[in-house]
CSV table of C-alpha atoms in Angstrom, one decimal:
chain,number,residue,atom,x,y,z
A,1,MET,CA,-24.8,17.9,51.7
A,2,VAL,CA,-24.4,15.6,48.7
A,3,ILE,CA,-21.7,16.6,46.3
A,4,ALA,CA,-22.6,15.8,42.6
A,5,GLN,CA,-19.8,13.4,40.6
A,6,ALA,CA,-18.5,15.3,38.4
A,7,GLY,CA,-18.2,13.6,34.5
A,8,TRP,CA,-19.6,13.0,31.4
A,9,GLU,CA,-22.4,10.6,30.9
A,10,ALA,CA,-22.8,9.4,27.2
A,11,ARG,CA,-25.2,7.1,25.4
A,12,LEU,CA,-24.8,5.8,21.9
A,13,ALA,CA,-27.3,3.1,20.4
A,14,LEU,CA,-27.1,1.7,17.0
A,15,ASP,CA,-29.3,-0.4,15.0
A,16,TYR,CA,-28.6,-2.1,11.7
A,17,SER,CA,-30.9,-3.7,9.1
A,18,LEU,CA,-30.6,-5.6,5.7
A,19,ARG,CA,-32.5,-4.0,3.1
A,20,GLY,CA,-32.3,-5.9,-0.1
A,21,LYS,CA,-28.7,-6.9,-0.2
A,22,ARG,CA,-27.6,-3.6,1.6
A,23,THR,CA,-27.0,-3.4,5.4
A,24,VAL,CA,-28.1,0.1,6.7
A,25,LEU,CA,-27.7,1.9,9.9
A,26,SER,CA,-31.6,2.2,10.4
A,27,GLY,CA,-31.3,3.7,13.7
A,28,ARG,CA,-29.4,5.7,16.1
A,29,GLU,CA,-30.0,7.4,19.4
A,30,HIS,CA,-27.2,9.4,21.1
A,31,SER,CA,-26.7,11.6,24.5
A,32,GLY,CA,-23.8,13.1,25.5
A,33,PRO,CA,-20.3,13.1,23.5
A,34,LEU,CA,-20.5,9.4,21.9
A,35,VAL,CA,-21.6,9.8,18.3
A,36,VAL,CA,-21.1,7.6,14.9
A,37,GLN,CA,-19.8,9.2,11.4
A,38,LYS,CA,-21.7,8.9,8.6
A,39,PRO,CA,-21.8,4.9,7.4
A,40,LEU,CA,-19.1,3.7,4.8
A,41,TYR,CA,-19.2,1.2,2.2
A,42,PRO,CA,-15.6,0.5,1.1
A,43,GLU,CA,-16.2,-3.3,0.2
A,44,GLY,CA,-19.8,-2.9,-1.4
A,45,ASP,CA,-23.5,-2.9,0.0
A,46,ALA,CA,-23.2,-6.0,2.3
A,47,VAL,CA,-21.0,-4.5,5.1
A,48,CYS,CA,-21.8,-1.2,6.6
A,49,HIS,CA,-18.6,0.3,7.9
A,50,CYS,CA,-18.8,3.1,11.2
A,51,ILE,CA,-16.5,4.9,13.2
A,52,ILE,CA,-17.4,5.5,16.9
A,53,LEU,CA,-16.3,8.9,18.2
A,54,HIS,CA,-16.0,10.1,21.6
A,55,PRO,CA,-15.0,13.9,21.0
A,56,PRO,CA,-13.3,14.7,24.4
A,57,GLY,CA,-10.8,12.1,23.1
A,58,GLY,CA,-10.2,10.5,26.6
A,59,ILE,CA,-12.2,9.1,29.4
A,60,ALA,CA,-11.6,10.8,32.7
A,61,GLY,CA,-13.0,9.9,36.3
A,62,GLY,CA,-16.7,9.9,36.9
A,63,ASP,CA,-17.2,9.3,32.8
A,64,ALA,CA,-19.9,6.6,32.1
A,65,LEU,CA,-20.0,5.7,28.4
A,66,LYS,CA,-22.5,3.1,27.1
A,67,LEU,CA,-22.4,1.6,23.5
A,68,GLU,CA,-25.3,-0.4,22.3
A,69,VAL,CA,-25.5,-2.1,19.0
A,70,ARG,CA,-28.0,-4.4,17.4
A,71,LEU,CA,-28.1,-6.2,14.3
A,72,ARG,CA,-31.1,-7.7,12.8
A,73,GLU,CA,-31.3,-10.8,10.7
A,74,GLY,CA,-28.6,-11.1,8.0
A,75,ALA,CA,-27.1,-7.4,8.7
A,76,ALA,CA,-23.3,-7.1,8.5
A,77,ALA,CA,-21.5,-4.3,10.4
A,78,LEU,CA,-17.8,-3.4,11.1
A,79,LEU,CA,-17.2,-0.7,13.9
A,80,THR,CA,-14.0,0.8,14.8
A,81,THR,CA,-12.4,4.1,16.3
A,82,PRO,CA,-10.4,6.9,14.9
A,83,GLY,CA,-7.6,6.5,17.0
A,84,ALA,CA,-6.2,5.3,20.7
A,85,GLY,CA,-8.4,5.5,23.4
A,86,LYS,CA,-7.2,7.0,26.6
A,87,TRP,CA,-8.1,6.3,30.3
A,88,TYR,CA,-7.0,9.4,32.4
A,89,LYS,CA,-5.6,9.5,35.6
A,90,SER,CA,-8.5,9.9,38.6
A,91,MET,CA,-8.5,11.7,42.0
A,92,GLY,CA,-10.9,9.3,42.9
A,93,PRO,CA,-13.9,8.6,40.8
A,94,LYS,CA,-13.7,5.5,38.5
A,95,ALA,CA,-14.7,5.7,34.8
A,96,SER,CA,-16.6,3.3,33.1
A,97,LEU,CA,-17.5,1.8,29.6
A,98,ALA,CA,-20.4,-0.7,29.0
A,99,GLN,CA,-20.8,-2.2,25.9
A,100,HIS,CA,-23.7,-4.5,24.8
A,101,PHE,CA,-23.9,-6.3,21.4
A,102,ASP,CA,-27.2,-8.0,19.9
A,103,ILE,CA,-26.3,-9.8,16.9
A,104,GLY,CA,-29.3,-11.6,15.4
A,105,ARG,CA,-29.7,-14.5,13.1
A,106,ASP,CA,-27.3,-14.7,10.3
A,107,ALA,CA,-25.8,-11.5,11.1
A,108,VAL,CA,-22.0,-10.5,11.7
A,109,LEU,CA,-20.6,-7.9,13.9
A,110,GLU,CA,-16.9,-6.9,14.0
A,111,TRP,CA,-15.9,-4.6,16.7
A,112,LEU,CA,-12.0,-3.7,15.9
A,113,PRO,CA,-11.3,-0.5,18.0
A,114,GLN,CA,-7.9,0.8,18.2
A,115,PRO,CA,-5.8,0.4,21.2
A,116,ALA,CA,-6.6,1.9,24.5
A,117,ILE,CA,-3.9,3.5,26.9
A,118,VAL,CA,-4.3,3.4,30.5
A,119,PHE,CA,-2.7,6.2,32.5
A,120,ASP,CA,-1.0,5.7,35.7
A,121,ALA,CA,-3.7,6.5,38.6
A,122,ALA,CA,-6.5,5.7,36.2
A,123,ARG,CA,-9.4,3.9,37.7
A,124,ALA,CA,-11.1,2.3,34.6
A,125,GLU,CA,-14.0,-0.4,34.4
A,126,THR,CA,-15.0,-1.7,31.0
A,127,LYS,CA,-17.8,-4.5,30.5
A,128,THR,CA,-18.8,-6.1,27.4
A,129,GLU,CA,-21.7,-8.4,26.9
A,130,VAL,CA,-22.6,-10.1,23.4
A,131,GLN,CA,-25.9,-11.8,22.8
A,132,LEU,CA,-25.7,-14.1,19.8
A,133,HIS,CA,-28.8,-15.4,18.1
A,134,GLU,CA,-28.7,-18.5,15.7
A,135,GLU,CA,-25.9,-18.7,13.0
A,136,ALA,CA,-24.7,-14.9,14.0
A,137,LEU,CA,-21.1,-14.3,14.3
A,138,TYR,CA,-19.0,-11.8,16.5
A,139,MET,CA,-15.3,-10.8,15.9
A,140,GLY,CA,-13.6,-8.5,18.2
A,141,TRP,CA,-10.6,-7.3,19.9
A,142,GLU,CA,-9.4,-5.6,22.9
A,143,LEU,CA,-6.0,-3.9,22.8
A,144,THR,CA,-4.7,-2.3,26.2
A,145,CYS,CA,-1.3,-0.5,27.1
A,146,MET,CA,-0.7,0.2,30.7
A,147,GLY,CA,0.7,3.3,31.1
A,148,ARG,CA,2.2,6.1,28.6
A,149,THR,CA,5.2,4.0,27.8
A,150,ALA,CA,6.7,6.1,25.1
A,151,SER,CA,7.1,8.9,28.0
A,152,GLY,CA,8.6,6.3,30.4
A,153,GLU,CA,5.3,6.2,32.4
A,154,ARG,CA,4.1,2.8,34.2
A,155,PHE,CA,1.3,1.7,35.7
A,156,ASN,CA,2.2,2.1,39.3
A,157,SER,CA,-1.1,3.0,41.0
A,158,GLY,CA,-4.5,3.0,40.2
A,159,GLU,CA,-6.9,0.0,38.9
A,160,LEU,CA,-8.3,-1.6,35.6
A,161,ARG,CA,-11.2,-3.9,35.6
A,162,GLN,CA,-12.4,-5.8,32.6
A,163,ARG,CA,-15.3,-8.1,32.1
A,164,THR,CA,-16.3,-10.1,28.9
A,165,GLU,CA,-19.5,-12.2,28.4
A,166,ILE,CA,-20.5,-14.0,25.3
A,167,TRP,CA,-23.7,-15.6,25.0
A,168,GLN,CA,-25.6,-17.5,22.4
A,169,GLN,CA,-29.1,-18.5,22.6
A,170,GLY,CA,-29.0,-18.6,26.1
A,171,ARG,CA,-25.9,-20.6,26.4
A,172,ARG,CA,-22.8,-19.0,27.9
A,173,LEU,CA,-20.1,-19.6,25.4
A,174,TRP,CA,-17.2,-17.3,27.2
A,175,CYS,CA,-16.6,-15.5,30.1
A,176,GLU,CA,-13.6,-13.7,31.5
A,177,TYR,CA,-13.3,-11.3,34.5
A,178,ALA,CA,-10.1,-9.2,35.1
A,179,ARG,CA,-8.6,-6.9,37.6
A,180,LEU,CA,-5.0,-5.4,37.5
A,181,ALA,CA,-4.0,-3.0,40.3
A,182,GLY,CA,-1.1,-0.2,39.5
A,183,GLY,CA,2.2,-1.7,41.0
A,184,ASP,CA,0.7,-5.1,41.8
A,185,THR,CA,3.0,-8.3,41.3
A,186,MET,CA,0.7,-9.7,38.6
A,187,LEU,CA,2.0,-7.2,36.3
A,188,LYS,CA,5.6,-8.8,36.5
A,189,SER,CA,4.6,-12.2,37.5
A,190,LYS,CA,4.7,-14.9,34.9
A,191,ALA,CA,1.5,-15.9,35.8
A,192,GLY,CA,0.3,-12.2,35.0
A,193,LEU,CA,1.6,-9.8,32.4
A,194,ALA,CA,5.1,-11.2,32.8
A,195,GLY,CA,6.5,-7.3,32.9
A,196,CYS,CA,4.8,-6.6,29.6
A,197,THR,CA,2.9,-3.5,29.1
A,198,VAL,CA,0.8,-4.3,26.2
A,199,SER,CA,-1.6,-6.9,26.5
A,200,ALA,CA,-4.6,-8.0,24.0
A,201,THR,CA,-7.7,-10.4,23.4
A,202,LEU,CA,-9.2,-11.2,20.0
A,203,ILE,CA,-12.3,-13.2,20.2
A,204,ALA,CA,-14.3,-14.9,17.3
A,205,ALA,CA,-17.5,-16.4,18.6
A,206,GLY,CA,-20.5,-18.4,17.1
A,207,LYS,CA,-19.1,-20.9,14.8
A,208,ASP,CA,-16.4,-23.7,15.4
A,209,ILE,CA,-13.2,-23.3,14.3
A,210,GLN,CA,-11.7,-26.1,12.2
A,211,LYS,CA,-8.2,-27.9,13.1
A,212,ASP,CA,-6.5,-26.7,9.6
A,213,MET,CA,-7.7,-23.0,10.3
A,214,MET,CA,-6.1,-23.2,13.9
A,215,GLU,CA,-2.9,-24.5,12.3
A,216,GLN,CA,-2.7,-21.3,9.9
A,217,CYS,CA,-3.5,-19.2,12.7
A,218,ARG,CA,-1.0,-20.8,14.8
A,219,SER,CA,1.6,-20.3,11.8
A,220,ILE,CA,1.2,-16.2,12.1
A,221,ALA,CA,3.7,-15.1,14.9
A,222,PRO,CA,4.0,-11.7,16.3
A,223,GLU,CA,7.2,-9.7,16.1
A,224,ALA,CA,10.3,-11.0,17.9
A,225,GLU,CA,10.1,-11.3,21.9
A,226,GLU,CA,6.5,-10.6,21.7
A,227,HIS,CA,4.4,-13.6,22.9
A,228,ALA,CA,1.2,-14.8,21.5
A,229,GLY,CA,-1.2,-17.9,22.0
A,230,ILE,CA,-4.4,-19.2,20.4
A,231,THR,CA,-7.2,-21.5,21.9
A,232,ALA,CA,-10.1,-22.9,20.2
A,233,LEU,CA,-13.2,-23.8,22.5
A,234,PRO,CA,-16.5,-25.1,21.4
A,235,ARG,CA,-17.7,-21.9,18.9
A,236,VAL,CA,-14.9,-19.7,20.2
A,237,LEU,CA,-11.6,-18.8,19.1
A,238,LEU,CA,-9.4,-16.7,21.5
A,239,ALA,CA,-6.1,-15.1,20.4
A,240,ARG,CA,-3.6,-13.4,23.1
A,241,TYR,CA,-0.8,-11.2,22.7
A,242,LEU,CA,1.5,-10.1,25.3
A,243,GLY,CA,4.4,-7.6,24.4
A,244,HIS,CA,5.6,-3.9,24.5
A,245,SER,CA,3.9,-2.5,21.4
A,246,SER,CA,0.5,-1.7,20.7
A,247,GLU,CA,1.2,-1.3,16.9
A,248,ALA,CA,2.9,-4.7,16.9
A,249,ALA,CA,-0.4,-6.2,18.7
A,250,MET,CA,-2.6,-4.5,16.0
A,251,HIS,CA,-0.5,-5.7,13.2
A,252,TYR,CA,-0.8,-9.2,14.8
A,253,PHE,CA,-4.7,-9.0,15.0
A,254,ILE,CA,-5.3,-7.8,11.6
A,255,ALA,CA,-3.0,-10.4,10.0
A,256,LEU,CA,-5.2,-13.0,11.9
A,257,TRP,CA,-8.5,-11.3,11.2
A,258,SER,CA,-7.4,-11.3,7.7
A,259,LEU,CA,-7.0,-15.2,7.7
A,260,LEU,CA,-10.4,-15.8,9.5
A,261,ARG,CA,-12.8,-13.4,8.1
A,262,PRO,CA,-12.9,-15.2,4.6
A,263,VAL,CA,-13.3,-18.4,6.3
A,264,LEU,CA,-15.9,-17.4,8.9
A,265,THR,CA,-18.0,-14.6,6.7
A,266,GLY,CA,-17.1,-15.4,3.0
A,267,ARG,CA,-15.6,-12.0,2.5
A,268,VAL,CA,-12.1,-10.8,2.1
A,269,ALA,CA,-10.7,-8.7,4.9
A,270,VAL,CA,-10.9,-5.0,4.0
A,271,PRO,CA,-9.2,-2.7,6.6
A,272,PRO,CA,-10.9,0.5,7.5
A,273,ARG,CA,-9.0,3.3,6.1
A,274,ILE,CA,-8.6,5.0,9.1
A,275,TRP,CA,-6.5,2.4,10.3
A,276,ALA,CA,-3.6,4.0,7.9
A,277,THR,CA,-4.0,7.5,8.9
């Protein structure tokens, strides 16, 4: 007898198009508990802001979520989440989140979710694939807190797997694969997380970063006793954060984004209002 694996299966597909000078949410499909709120325009017609909602509030063992976003030529969208994501403890089955972003010619996607908390004994897997067309731009970040540190919890068991791939016109610009096991020595090793509970990565991909902009980015420092580093590769900028505060990581990345956005998109940074609630 085969016992069905419990868990939510959810899929959200969004399509953005440029109509005149206005980016519109021209198509949406969803199944299961993954939805989008109405489009917002806090900075005018050019950029469509949307908040991605997962009504259960957390991802449990057996859940499988898929987010697919497509931007047509010239469109611009900024997506975020209403609060911290949560990966719950699992009794065995893994939970997964697969994200696929297809960014058309001259289009800009900003994927700026709030931090994710991986509970002790969670079994979580994330996969992110970005496909960039000619002159397209992607700016995104991922902030992860290992364990509910506010209550003294540490990530002593379970597993987190993360995979990110960025492609432009058939050429792979960046790939990263990570596996963290609960209680593993890499959590404390200087070659790993160095005892830090919060790790985060910001990526700007699709355009080269000039030397003077790199220097300006490096002049921004996180809070005391936090660690950060910035690397420039062909058509990719990477910023890393290691520390003990998801709030500090968020503040650091917002500062970098506020500096990079005008240079890369020609638009000043307008933070989503949901970040202030």
